[in-house]
Coordinates of C-alpha atoms and ligand atoms in Angstrom, one line a residue:
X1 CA -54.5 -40.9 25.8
X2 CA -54.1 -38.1 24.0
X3 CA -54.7 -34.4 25.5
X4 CA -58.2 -32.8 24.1
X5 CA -58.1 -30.9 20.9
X6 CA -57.8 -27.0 22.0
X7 CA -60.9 -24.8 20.6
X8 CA -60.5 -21.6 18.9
X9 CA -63.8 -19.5 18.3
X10 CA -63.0 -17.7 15.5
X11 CA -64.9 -14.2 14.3
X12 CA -63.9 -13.3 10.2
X13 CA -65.2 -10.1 9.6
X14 CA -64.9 -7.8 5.9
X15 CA -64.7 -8.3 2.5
X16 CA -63.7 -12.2 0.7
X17 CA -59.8 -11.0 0.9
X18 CA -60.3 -11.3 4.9
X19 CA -62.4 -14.4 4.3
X20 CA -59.0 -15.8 2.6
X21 CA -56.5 -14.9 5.1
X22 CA -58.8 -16.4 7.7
X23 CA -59.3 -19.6 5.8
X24 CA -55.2 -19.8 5.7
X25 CA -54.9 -19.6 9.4
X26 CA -58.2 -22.0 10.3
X27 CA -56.5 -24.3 7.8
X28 CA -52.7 -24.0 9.7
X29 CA -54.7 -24.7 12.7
X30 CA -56.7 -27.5 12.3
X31 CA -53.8 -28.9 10.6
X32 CA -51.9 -28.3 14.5
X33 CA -54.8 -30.3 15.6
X34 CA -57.1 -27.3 16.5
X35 CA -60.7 -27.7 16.6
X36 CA -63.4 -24.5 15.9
X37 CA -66.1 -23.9 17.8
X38 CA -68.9 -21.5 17.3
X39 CA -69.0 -20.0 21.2
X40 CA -66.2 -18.4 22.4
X41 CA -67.4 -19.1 25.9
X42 CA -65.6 -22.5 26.6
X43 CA -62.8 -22.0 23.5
X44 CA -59.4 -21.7 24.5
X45 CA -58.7 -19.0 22.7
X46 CA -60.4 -16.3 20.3
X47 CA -59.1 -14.9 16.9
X48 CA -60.8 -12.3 15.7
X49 CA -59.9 -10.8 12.0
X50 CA -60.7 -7.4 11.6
X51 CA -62.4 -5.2 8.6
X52 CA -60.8 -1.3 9.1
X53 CA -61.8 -0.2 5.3
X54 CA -64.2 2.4 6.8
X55 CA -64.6 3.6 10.0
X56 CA -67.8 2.1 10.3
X57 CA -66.4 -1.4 9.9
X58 CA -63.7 -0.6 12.3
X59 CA -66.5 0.0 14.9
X60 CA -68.4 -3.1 14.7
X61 CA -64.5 -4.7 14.6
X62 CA -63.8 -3.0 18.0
X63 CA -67.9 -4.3 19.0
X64 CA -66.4 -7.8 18.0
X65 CA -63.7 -7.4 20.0
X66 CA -65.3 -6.2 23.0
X67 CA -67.9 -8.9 22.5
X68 CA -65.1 -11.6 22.6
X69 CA -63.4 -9.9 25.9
X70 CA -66.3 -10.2 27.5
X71 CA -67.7 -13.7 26.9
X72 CA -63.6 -15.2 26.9
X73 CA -61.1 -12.7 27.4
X74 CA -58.1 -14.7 25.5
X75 CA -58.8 -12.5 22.5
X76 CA -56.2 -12.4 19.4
X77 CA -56.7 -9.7 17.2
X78 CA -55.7 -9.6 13.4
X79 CA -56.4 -8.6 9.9
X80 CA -56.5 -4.4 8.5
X81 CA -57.5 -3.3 11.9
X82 CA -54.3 -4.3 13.3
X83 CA -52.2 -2.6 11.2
X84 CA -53.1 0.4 13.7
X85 CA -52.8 -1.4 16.7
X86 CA -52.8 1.7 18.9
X87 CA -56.9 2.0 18.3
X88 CA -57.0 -1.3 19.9
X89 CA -54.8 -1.6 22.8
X90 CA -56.1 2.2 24.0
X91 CA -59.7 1.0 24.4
X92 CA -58.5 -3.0 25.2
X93 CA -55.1 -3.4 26.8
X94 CA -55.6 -6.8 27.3
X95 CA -55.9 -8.1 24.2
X96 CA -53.2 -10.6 24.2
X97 CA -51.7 -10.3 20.3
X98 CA -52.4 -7.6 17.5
X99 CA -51.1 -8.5 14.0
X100 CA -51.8 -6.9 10.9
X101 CA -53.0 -8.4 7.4
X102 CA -51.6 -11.7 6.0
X103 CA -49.7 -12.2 9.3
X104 CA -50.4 -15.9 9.1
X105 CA -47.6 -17.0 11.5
X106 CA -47.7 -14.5 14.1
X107 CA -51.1 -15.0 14.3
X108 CA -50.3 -18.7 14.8
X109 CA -47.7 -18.6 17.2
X110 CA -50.3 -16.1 19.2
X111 CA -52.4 -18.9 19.3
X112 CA -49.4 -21.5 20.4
X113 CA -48.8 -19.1 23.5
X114 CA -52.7 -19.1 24.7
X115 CA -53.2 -22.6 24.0
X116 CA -50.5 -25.1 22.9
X117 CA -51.5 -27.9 20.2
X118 CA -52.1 -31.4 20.9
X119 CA -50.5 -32.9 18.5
X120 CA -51.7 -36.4 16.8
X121 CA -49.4 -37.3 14.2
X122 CA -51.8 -40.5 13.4
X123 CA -54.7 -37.9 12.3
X124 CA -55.0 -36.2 8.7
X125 CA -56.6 -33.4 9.5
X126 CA -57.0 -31.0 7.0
X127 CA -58.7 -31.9 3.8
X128 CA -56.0 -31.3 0.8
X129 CA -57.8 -27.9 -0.2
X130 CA -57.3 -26.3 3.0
X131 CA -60.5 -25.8 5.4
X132 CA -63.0 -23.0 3.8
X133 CA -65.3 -21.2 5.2
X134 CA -67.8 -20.7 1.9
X135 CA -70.4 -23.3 0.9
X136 CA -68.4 -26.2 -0.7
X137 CA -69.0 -25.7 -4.7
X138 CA -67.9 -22.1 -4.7
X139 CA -64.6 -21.1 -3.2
X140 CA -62.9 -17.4 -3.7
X141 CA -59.1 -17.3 -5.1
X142 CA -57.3 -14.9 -4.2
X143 CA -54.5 -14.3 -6.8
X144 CA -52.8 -11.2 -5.0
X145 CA -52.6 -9.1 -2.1
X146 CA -51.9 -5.9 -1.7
X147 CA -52.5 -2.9 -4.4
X148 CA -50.0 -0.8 -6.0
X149 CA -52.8 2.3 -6.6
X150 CA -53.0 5.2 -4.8
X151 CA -56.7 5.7 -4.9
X152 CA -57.4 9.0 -2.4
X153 CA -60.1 8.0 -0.5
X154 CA -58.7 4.5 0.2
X155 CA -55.9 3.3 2.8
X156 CA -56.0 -0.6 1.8
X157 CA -52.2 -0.1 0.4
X158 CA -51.2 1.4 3.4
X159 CA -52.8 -1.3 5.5
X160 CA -51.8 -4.1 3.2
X161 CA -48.6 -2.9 1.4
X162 CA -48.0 -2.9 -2.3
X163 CA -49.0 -5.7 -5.1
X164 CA -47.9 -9.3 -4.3
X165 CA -48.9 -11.4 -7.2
X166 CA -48.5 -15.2 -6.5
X167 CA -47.0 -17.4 -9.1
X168 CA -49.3 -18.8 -11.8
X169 CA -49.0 -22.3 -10.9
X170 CA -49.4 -21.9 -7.8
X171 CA -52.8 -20.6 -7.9
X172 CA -53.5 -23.0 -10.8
X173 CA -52.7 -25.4 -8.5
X174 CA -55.0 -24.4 -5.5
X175 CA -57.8 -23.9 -8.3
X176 CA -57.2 -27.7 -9.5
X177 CA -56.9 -28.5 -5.7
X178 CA -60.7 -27.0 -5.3
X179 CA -61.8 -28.7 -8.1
X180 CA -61.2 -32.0 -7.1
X181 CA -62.7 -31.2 -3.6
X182 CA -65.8 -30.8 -5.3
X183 CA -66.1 -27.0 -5.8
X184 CA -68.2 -25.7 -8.9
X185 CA -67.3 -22.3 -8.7
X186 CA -64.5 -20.0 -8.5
X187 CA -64.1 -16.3 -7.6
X188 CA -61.3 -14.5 -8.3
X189 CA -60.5 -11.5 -5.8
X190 CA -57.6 -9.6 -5.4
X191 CA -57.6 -6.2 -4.7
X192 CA -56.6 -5.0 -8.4
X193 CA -57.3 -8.3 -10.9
X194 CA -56.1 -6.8 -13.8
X195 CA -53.1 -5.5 -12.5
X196 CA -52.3 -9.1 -11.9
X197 CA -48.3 -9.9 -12.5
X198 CA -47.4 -6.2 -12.6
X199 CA -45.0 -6.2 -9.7
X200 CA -43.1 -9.5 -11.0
X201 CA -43.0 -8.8 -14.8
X202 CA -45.4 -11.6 -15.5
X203 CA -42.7 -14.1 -14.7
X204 CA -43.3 -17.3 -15.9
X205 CA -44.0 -20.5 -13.7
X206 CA -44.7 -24.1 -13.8
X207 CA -48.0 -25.5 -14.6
X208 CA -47.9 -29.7 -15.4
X209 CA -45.6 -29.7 -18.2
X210 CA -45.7 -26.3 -19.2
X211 CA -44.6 -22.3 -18.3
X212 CA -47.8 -20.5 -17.3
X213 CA -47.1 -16.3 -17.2
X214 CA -48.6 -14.3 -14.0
X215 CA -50.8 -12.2 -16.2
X216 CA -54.5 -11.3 -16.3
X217 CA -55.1 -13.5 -19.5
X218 CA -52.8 -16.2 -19.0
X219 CA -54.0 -17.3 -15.7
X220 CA -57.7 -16.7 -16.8
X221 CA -57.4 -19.1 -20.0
X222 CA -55.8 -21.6 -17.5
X223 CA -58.1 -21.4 -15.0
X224 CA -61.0 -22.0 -17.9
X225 CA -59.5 -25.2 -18.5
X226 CA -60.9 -26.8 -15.4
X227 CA -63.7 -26.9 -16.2
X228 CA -65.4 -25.0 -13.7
X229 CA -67.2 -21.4 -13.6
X230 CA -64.9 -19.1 -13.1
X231 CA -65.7 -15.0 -12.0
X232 CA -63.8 -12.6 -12.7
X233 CA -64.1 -9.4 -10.2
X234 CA -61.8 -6.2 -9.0
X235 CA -60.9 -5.8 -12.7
X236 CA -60.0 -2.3 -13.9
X237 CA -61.2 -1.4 -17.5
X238 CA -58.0 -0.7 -18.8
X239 CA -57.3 -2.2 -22.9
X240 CA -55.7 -5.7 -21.8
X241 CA -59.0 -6.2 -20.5
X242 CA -60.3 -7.6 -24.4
X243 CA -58.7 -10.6 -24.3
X244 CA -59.7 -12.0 -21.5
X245 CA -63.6 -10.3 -22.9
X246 CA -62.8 -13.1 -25.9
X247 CA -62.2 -16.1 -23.4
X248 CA -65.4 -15.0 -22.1
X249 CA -67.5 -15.0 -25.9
X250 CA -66.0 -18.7 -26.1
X251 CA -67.3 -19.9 -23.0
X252 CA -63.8 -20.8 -20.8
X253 CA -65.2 -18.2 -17.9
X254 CA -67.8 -16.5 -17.3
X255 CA -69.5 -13.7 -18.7
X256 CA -69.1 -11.7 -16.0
X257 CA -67.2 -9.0 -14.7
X258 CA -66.8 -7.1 -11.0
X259 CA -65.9 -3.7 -12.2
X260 CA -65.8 -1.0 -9.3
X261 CA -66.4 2.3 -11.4
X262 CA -67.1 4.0 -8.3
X263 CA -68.1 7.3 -10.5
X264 CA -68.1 8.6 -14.0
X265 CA -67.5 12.1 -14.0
X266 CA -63.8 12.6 -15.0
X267 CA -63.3 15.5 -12.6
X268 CA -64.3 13.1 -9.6
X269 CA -62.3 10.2 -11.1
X270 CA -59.1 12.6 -11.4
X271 CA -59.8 13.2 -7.2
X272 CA -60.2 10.4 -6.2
X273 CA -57.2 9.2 -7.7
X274 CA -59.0 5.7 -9.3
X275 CA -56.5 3.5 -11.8
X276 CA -57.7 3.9 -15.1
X277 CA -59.3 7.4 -14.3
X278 CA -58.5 8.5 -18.1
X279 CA -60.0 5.5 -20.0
X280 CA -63.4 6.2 -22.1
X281 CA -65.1 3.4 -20.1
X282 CA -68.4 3.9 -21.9
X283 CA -66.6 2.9 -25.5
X284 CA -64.8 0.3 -23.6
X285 CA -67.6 -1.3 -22.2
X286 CA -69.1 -0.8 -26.1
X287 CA -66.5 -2.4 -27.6
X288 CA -66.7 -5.4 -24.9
X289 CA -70.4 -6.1 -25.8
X290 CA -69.1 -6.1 -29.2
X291 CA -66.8 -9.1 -28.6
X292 CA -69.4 -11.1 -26.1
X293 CA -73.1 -10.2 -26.1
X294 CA -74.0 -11.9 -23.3
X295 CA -71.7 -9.9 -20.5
X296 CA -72.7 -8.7 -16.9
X297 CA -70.9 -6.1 -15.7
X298 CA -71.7 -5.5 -11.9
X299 CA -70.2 -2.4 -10.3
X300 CA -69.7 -0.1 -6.7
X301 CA -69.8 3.8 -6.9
X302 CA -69.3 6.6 -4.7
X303 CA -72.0 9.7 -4.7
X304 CA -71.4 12.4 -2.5
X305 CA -67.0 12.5 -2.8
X306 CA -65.8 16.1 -1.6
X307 CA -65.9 18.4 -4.5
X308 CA -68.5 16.6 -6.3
X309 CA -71.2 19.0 -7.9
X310 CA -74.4 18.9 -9.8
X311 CA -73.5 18.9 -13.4
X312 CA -71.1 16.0 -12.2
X313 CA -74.2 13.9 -10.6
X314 CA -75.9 14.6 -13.9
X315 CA -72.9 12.7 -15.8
X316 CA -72.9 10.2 -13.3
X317 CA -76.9 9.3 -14.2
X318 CA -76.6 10.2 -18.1
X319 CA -73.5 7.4 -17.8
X320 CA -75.4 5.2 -15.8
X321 CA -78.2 4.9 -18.3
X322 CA -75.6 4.2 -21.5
X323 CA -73.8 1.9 -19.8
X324 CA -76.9 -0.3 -18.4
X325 CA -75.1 -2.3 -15.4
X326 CA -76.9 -5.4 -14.6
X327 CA -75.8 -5.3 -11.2
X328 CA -74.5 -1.7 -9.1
X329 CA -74.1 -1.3 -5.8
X330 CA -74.4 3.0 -4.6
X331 CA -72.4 4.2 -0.9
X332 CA -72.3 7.9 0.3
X333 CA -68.8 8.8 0.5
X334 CA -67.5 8.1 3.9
X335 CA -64.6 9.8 4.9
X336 CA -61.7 7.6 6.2
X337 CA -59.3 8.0 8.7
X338 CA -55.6 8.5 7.0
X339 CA -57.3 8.8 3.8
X340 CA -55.4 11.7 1.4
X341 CA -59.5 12.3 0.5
X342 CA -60.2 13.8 3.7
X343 CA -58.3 16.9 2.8
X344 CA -59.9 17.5 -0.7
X345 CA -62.5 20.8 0.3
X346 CA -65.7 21.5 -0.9
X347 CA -67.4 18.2 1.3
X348 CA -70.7 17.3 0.2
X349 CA -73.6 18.0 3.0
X350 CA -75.2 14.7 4.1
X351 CA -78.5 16.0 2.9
X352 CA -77.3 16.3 -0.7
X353 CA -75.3 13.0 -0.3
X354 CA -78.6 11.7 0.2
X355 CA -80.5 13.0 -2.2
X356 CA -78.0 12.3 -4.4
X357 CA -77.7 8.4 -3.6
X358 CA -81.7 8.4 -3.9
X359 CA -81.6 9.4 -7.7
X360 CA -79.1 7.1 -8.7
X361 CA -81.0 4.2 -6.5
X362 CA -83.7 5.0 -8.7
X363 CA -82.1 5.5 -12.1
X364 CA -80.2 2.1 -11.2
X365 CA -83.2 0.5 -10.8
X366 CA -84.9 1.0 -13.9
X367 CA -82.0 -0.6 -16.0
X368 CA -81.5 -3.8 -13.5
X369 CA -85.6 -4.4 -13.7
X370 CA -85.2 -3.9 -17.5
X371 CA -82.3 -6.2 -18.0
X372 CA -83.5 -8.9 -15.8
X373 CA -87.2 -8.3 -17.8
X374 CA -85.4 -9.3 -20.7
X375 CA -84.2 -12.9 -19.3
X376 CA -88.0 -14.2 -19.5
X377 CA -88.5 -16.7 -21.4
X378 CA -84.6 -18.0 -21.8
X379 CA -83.5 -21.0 -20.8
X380 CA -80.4 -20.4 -18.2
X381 CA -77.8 -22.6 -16.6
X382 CA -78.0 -22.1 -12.6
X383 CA -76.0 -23.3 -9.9
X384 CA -77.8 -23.9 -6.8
X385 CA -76.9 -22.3 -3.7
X386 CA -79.6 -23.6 -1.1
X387 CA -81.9 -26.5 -2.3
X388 CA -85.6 -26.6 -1.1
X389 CA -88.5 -29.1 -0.5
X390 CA -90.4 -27.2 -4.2
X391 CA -88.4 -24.3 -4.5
X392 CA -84.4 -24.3 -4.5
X393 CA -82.2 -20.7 -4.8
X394 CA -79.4 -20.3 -7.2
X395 CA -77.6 -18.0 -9.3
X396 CA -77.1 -17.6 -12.9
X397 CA -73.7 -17.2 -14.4
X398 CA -74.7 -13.2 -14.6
X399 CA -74.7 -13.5 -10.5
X400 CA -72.1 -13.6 -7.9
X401 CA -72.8 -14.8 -4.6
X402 CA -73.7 -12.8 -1.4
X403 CA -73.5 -9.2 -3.6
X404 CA -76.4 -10.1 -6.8
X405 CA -79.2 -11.7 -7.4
X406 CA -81.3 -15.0 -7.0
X407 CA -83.2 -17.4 -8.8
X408 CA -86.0 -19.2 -7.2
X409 CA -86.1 -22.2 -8.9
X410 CA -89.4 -24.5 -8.9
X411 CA -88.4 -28.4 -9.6
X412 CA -90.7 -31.7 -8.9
X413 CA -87.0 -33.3 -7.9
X414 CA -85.1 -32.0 -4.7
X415 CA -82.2 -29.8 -6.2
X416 CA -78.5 -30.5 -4.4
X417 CA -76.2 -27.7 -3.3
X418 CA -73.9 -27.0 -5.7
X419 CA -76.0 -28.8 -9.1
X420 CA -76.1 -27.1 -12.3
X421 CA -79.6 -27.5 -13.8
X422 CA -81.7 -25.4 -16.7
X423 CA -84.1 -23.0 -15.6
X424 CA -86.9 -21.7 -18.0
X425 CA -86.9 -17.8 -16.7
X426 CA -90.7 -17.4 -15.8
X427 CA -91.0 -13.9 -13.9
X428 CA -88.7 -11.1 -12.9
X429 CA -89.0 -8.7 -10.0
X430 CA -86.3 -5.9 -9.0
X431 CA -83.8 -7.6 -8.3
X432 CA -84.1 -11.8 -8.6
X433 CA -85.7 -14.2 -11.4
X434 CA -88.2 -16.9 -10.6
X435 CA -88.2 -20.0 -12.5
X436 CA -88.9 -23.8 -13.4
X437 CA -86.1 -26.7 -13.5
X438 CA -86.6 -27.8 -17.0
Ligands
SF4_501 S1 -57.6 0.0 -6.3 FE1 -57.8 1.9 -5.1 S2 -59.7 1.4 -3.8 FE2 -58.9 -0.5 -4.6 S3 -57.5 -1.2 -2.9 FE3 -56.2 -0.2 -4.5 S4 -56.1 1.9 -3.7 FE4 -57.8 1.0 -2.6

């Protein structure tokens, strides 16, 4: 008789970079013979992978951790948090291991201590793409880690180290591995996209019978060979940029592009330190609509960054209108612990931070409901994320999941997860499109 599979409860908090590096350990373990179990009251042991970006993640990491001592007690702790274990042991001593980011093994041995595997050597247990934890057609790729910018109000590189690009082939190969498990979708993350390659000199590597580079646009026109969508985000709108805008006017990828602007203003830019601070993003994103109509350009920004005045909020909205975003995201500067930005002067008072983060809501707004207005009446492609008895939600190719909008889709057939169908655009509200399955 074999001995029972050991359970690990498993808690995966942040952004989809964390979602990787807990998808690579889940995968090592249920490859040990590991099972997952949603309680961690009864599991054998708990992992959970921590989010310390700002220090309001790092609380409800610390809350996830407390949670886990409390209902278990055999808690491992990994992912940015634990790069500053101290934080942890001081308010948990008995934590049993801390690791830090993309510690795959330790965090795996950890886990051997608490509970040993069972081995089965008669059981496949892992399916060839590795176990993920998103719906099965869409499936992040992470193409990097680490970030060779220094941006001042950030402490990712210090947490994670510099860029580490992985060799072309080898993400073409986990890309063709997701493909044939039946995923529709892929998102690219890294922490800097287009900086992809830097830190190796775009080295070549194998792919079938040919040399693939790690760059940007090599791996992009690659990856739009598969036959799959393929979104593009934490690109940087620096002049390489173009060619991969073209791939996009030809179809091979999407449309679309995750661009965290965070501000406009160059004095702001030049303080917070952001890669590509002295481009003229408004031309750029111009001359990209030149090249392919039809792109979404989604972005983050910061109001309310020490030093920031008036005249540099009224940029920020007169920038805002020009470039009409489909998709932006606002946060009131946070400080963060360790961050360079915490010693810039002039801070902004929370009352004008919010004030501030109320006019661009609003400006926003206007565009989005403008640009969505102007899909009535086209007939889209849309993958669909949750089908329904009438109505079904999915996303157009302009949408990324979890951060944009929906499209309620009306069909007289029950729509599958994961199915690309035509929708005629019907109605628009703020944020999401309502629709028929034609
Ligand atoms: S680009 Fe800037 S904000 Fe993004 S991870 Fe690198 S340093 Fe941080």
């Amino acid at each position: 008789m074999n001995a029972p599979a050991p359970k690990v409860s498993f808690v995966s908090l942040g952004c989809p970079k964390a979602l990787v590096d807990s998808e690579r350990i889940i995968t090592q373990l249920r490859a040990q013979g590991y099972e997952l179990t949603r309680e961690h009251d009864g599991a054998d042991v708990v992992i959970v992978n921590t989010c310390g970006f700002l220090d309001s993640a790092k609380a409800e990491s610390l809350e996830a951790i407390g949670e886990a001592m409390a209902e278990n007690g055999k808690v491992i702790v990994t992912g940015c948090m634990g790069a500053e274990p101290e934080q942890i042991r001081h308010k948990f001593p008995n934590v049993l291991a801390i690791t830090g980011p993309q510690q795959y093994e330790t965090v795996v041995s950890a886990v051997h201590q608490a509970a040993p595997p069972a081995h089965d050597p008669y059981l496949d247990l892992v399916p060839p793409q590795g176990v993920k934890l998103t719906p099965r057609h869409y499936a992040y790729l992470k193409i990097s880690e680490g970030c060779s910018n220094r941006c001042s109000f950030c402490i990712i590189p210090k947490l994670r180290g510099d860029l580490v690009s992985r060799p072309a082939g080898d993400v073409l190969r986990e890309a063709e591995k997701l493909a044939k498990a039946g995923v529709k979708e892929l998102l690219v993350i890294s922490q800097d996209t287009s900086a992809y390659g830097l830190d190796v000199r775009y080295k070549p590597s194998l792919w079938k019978d040919r040399e693939v580079r790690t760059r940007f646009f090599d791996l992009a026109r690659e990856l739009g060979e598969l036959g799959l969508w393929v979104r593009m985000h934490y690109v940087y709108p620096y002049p390489h940029v173009d060619e991969v805008i073209s791939l996009m006017a030809e179809g091979r990828i999407l449309p679309y592009l995750d661009i965290p602007f965070q501000h406009a203003s160059p004095s702001v830019l030049k303080a917070m330190r952001r890669p590509a601070h002295q481009e003229k993003t408004l031309e750029r994103i111009h001359k990209w609509r030149s090249i392919c109509p039809d792109l979404a350009i989604r972005s983050t920004f910061i109001v309310g960054f020490p030093g920031e005045t008036e005249a540099d909020v009224d940029f920020l909205l007169s920038w805002l209108k020009e470039a009409r975003l489909d998709r932006v995201g606002c946060f009131q500067y946070e400080p963060v612990q360790g961050a360079p930005a915490n010693e810039l002067a002039a801070p902004v008072p929370p009352e004008a931070k919010e004030e501030r983060w109320h006019r661009f809501m609003q400006t926003q707004q206007k565009v989005s409901a403008k640009l969505l207005k102007a899909k009535v009446g086209r007939t889209l492609p849309v993958i669909i994320d949750e089908p329904g008895a009438t109505v079904a939600t999915g996303r157009t190719q302009y949408d990324a999941p979890e951060i944009d909008g929906v499209v309620y889709v009306a069909s007289r057939r029950p729509l599958k997860a994961g199915e690309i169908v035509d929708v005629a655009i019907e109605r628009s509200d703020a944020y999401d499109l309502h629709g028929s399955a034609v």
